[in-house]
CSV table of C-alpha atoms in Angstrom, one decimal:
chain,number,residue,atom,x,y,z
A,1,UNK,CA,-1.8,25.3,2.9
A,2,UNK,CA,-1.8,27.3,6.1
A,3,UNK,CA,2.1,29.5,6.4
A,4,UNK,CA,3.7,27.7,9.9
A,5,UNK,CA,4.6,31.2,10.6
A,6,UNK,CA,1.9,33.6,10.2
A,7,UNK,CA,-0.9,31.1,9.9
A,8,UNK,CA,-2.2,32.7,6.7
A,9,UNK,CA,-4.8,30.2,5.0
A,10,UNK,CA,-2.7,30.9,1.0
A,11,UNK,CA,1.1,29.7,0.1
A,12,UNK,CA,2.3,29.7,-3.3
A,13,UNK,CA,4.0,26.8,-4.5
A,14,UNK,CA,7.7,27.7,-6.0
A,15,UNK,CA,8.9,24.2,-6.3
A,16,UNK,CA,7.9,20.5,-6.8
A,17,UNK,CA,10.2,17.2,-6.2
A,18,UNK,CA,9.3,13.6,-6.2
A,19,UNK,CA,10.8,11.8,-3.4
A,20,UNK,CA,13.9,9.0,-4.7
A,21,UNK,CA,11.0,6.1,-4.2
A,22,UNK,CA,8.5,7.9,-5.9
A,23,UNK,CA,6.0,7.7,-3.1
A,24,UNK,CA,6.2,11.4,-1.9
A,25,UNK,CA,6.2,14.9,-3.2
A,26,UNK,CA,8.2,17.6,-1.7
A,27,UNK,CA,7.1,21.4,-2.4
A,28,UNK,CA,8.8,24.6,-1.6
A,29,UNK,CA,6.1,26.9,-0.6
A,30,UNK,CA,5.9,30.8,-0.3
A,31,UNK,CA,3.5,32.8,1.9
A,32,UNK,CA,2.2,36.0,-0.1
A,33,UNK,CA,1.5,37.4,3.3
A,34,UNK,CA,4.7,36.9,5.5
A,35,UNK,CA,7.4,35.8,2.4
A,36,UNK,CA,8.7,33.4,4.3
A,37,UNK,CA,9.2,29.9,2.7
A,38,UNK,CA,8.5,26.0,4.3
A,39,UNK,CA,9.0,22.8,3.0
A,40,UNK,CA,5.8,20.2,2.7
A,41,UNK,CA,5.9,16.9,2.1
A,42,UNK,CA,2.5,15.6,0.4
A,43,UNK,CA,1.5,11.9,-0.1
A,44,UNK,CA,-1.4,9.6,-1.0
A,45,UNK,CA,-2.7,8.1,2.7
A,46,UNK,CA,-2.8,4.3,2.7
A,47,UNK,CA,-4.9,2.7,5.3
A,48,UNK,CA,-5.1,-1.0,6.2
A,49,UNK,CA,-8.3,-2.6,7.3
A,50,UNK,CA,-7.9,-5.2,10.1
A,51,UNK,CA,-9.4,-8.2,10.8
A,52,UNK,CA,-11.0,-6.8,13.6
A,53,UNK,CA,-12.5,-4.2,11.3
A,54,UNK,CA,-10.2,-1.4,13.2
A,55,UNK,CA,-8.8,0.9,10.8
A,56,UNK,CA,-5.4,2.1,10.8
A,57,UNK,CA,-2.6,3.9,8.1
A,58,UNK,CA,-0.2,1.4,6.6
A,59,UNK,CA,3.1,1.1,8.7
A,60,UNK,CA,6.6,-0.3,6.7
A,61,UNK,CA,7.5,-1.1,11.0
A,62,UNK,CA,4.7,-3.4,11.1
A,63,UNK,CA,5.6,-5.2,8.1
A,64,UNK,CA,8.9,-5.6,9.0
A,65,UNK,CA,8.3,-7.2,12.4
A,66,UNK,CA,5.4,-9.5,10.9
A,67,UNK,CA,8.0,-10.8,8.3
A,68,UNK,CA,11.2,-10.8,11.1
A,69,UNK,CA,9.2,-13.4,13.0
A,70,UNK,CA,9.3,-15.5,9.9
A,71,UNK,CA,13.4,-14.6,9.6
A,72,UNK,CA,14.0,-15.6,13.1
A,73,UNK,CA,17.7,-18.1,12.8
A,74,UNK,CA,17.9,-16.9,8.8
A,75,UNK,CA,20.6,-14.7,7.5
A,76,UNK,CA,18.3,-11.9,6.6
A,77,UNK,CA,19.5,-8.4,7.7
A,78,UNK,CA,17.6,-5.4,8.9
A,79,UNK,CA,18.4,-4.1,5.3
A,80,UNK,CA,17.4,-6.8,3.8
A,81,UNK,CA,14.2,-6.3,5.7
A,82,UNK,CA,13.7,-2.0,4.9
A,83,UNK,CA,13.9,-3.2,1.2
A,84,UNK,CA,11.6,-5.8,1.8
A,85,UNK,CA,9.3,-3.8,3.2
A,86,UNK,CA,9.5,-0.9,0.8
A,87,UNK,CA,9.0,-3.2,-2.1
A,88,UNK,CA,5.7,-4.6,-0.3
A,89,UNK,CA,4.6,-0.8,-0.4
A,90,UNK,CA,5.2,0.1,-3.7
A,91,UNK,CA,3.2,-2.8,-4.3
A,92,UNK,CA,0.2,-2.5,-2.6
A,93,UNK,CA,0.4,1.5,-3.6
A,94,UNK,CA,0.4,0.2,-7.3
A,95,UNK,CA,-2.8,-1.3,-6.7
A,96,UNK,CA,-4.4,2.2,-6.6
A,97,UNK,CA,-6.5,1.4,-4.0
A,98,UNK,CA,-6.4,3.6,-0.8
A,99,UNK,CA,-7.6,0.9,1.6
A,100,UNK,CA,-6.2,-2.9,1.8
A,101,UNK,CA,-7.5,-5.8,4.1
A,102,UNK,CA,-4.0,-6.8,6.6
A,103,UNK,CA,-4.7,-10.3,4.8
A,104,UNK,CA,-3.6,-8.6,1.5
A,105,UNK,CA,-1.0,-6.9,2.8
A,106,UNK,CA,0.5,-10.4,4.2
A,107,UNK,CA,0.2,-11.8,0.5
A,108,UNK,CA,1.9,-9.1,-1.1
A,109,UNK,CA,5.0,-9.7,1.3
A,110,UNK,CA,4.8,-13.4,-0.1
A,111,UNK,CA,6.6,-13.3,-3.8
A,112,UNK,CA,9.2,-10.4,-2.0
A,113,UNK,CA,10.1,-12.9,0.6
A,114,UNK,CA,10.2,-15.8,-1.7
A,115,UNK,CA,13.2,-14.0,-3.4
A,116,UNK,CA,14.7,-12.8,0.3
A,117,UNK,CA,14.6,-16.2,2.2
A,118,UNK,CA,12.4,-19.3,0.9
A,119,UNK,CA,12.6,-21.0,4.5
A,120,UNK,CA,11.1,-17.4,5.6
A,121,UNK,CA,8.6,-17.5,3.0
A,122,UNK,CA,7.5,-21.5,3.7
A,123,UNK,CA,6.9,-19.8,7.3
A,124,UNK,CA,5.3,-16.8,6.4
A,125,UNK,CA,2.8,-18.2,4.1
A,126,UNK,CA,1.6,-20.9,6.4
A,127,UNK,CA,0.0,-18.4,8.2
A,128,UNK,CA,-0.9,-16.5,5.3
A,129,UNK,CA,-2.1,-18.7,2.8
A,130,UNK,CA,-3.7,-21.1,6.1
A,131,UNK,CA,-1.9,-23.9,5.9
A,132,UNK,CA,-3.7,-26.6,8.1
A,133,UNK,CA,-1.7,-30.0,6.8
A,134,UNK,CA,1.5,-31.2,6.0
A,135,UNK,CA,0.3,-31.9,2.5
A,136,UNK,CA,-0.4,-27.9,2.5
A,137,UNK,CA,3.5,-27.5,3.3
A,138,UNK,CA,4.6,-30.2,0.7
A,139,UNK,CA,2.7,-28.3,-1.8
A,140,UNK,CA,4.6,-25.6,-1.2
A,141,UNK,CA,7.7,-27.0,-1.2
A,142,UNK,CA,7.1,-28.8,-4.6
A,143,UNK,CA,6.6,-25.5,-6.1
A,144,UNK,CA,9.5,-24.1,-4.7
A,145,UNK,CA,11.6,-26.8,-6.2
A,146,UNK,CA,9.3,-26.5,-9.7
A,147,UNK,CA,10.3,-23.0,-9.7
A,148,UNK,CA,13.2,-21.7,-7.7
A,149,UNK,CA,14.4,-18.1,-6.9
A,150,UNK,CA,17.2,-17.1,-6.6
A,151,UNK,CA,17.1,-17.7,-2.8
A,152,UNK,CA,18.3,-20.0,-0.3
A,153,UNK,CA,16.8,-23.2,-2.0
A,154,UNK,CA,18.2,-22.6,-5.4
A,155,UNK,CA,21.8,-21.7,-3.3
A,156,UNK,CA,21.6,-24.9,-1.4
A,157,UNK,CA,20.8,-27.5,-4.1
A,158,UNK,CA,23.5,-25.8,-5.9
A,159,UNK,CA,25.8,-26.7,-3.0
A,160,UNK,CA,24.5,-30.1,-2.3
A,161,UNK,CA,25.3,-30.4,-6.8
A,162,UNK,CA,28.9,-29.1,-6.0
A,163,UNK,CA,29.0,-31.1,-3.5
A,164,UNK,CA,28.2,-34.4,-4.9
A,165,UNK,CA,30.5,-33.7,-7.7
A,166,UNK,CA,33.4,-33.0,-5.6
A,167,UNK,CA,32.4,-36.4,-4.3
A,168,UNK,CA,32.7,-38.2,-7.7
A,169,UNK,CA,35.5,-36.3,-9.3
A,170,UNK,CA,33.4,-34.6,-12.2
């Protein structure tokens, strides 16, 4: 690691911190020339392959404005949305590989929205998993209502059951 100030090609490394999400390493360095001492933040690059076969280093921004698309008229924050996105990350990183097709980047955002927003997620994974039917959709919905999160289908059939029981005086 070249010194910022003297531009001497040696620094010695006096400290070593993992970042709070585990995805970077900060090191205190020292020059041996100089003696001055910098701050270097080290991680593993992640690159996304695009359909187009262009080549680019994966961006958190990009999937948070994919997946705000699929949010537009939900109660999803910007939050909401940062987390999102950092759990989609710390996925893909897991998988130990330093290149990803977009396509599995767009999957990985699906089980992460499912929890977020399941209107969100029926609109995200159209695209995603191709839907071209309504049979496609109703697939998805059965499964859903097989197995619901803890989001916004699970919250409204547990109104629609208070609901209904207000109704009847149980």
């Amino acid at each position: 690691m070249h010194c910022p100030f003297c531009r001497h090609p040696d620094s010695r490394v006096i400290d070593s911190r993992t970042s709070d999400d585990g995805l970077s390493i900060r090191r205190r360095r020292q020059c041996p020339e100089c003696g001055r001492r910098f701050s270097t933040t080290e991680t593993a690059s992640l690159t996304v392959i695009k359909r187009s076969g262009v080549v680019e280093p994966f961006s958190r921004e990009k999937v948070v404005s994919g997946v705000r698309k699929a949010c537009q008229g939900r109660p999803v924050t910007d939050s909401d949305l940062a987390l999102l996105a950092q759990q989609v990350e710390e996925s893909v990183r897991s998988t130990g590989q330093a290149q990803l097709d977009a396509n599995d980047i767009g999957l990985a955002v699906l089980p992460h929205l499912r929890e977020l927003d399941e209107i969100a997620y029926l609109r995200f994974a159209s695209v995603y998993q191709a839907f071209e039917s309504l049979d496609d959709f109703d697939l998805a919905i059965a499964e859903l209502r097989d197995h619901p999160s803890t989001g916004s289908i699970a919250k409204i059939d547990a109104a629609r059951l208070d609901a209904a029981n207000d109704g009847t005086g149980e």
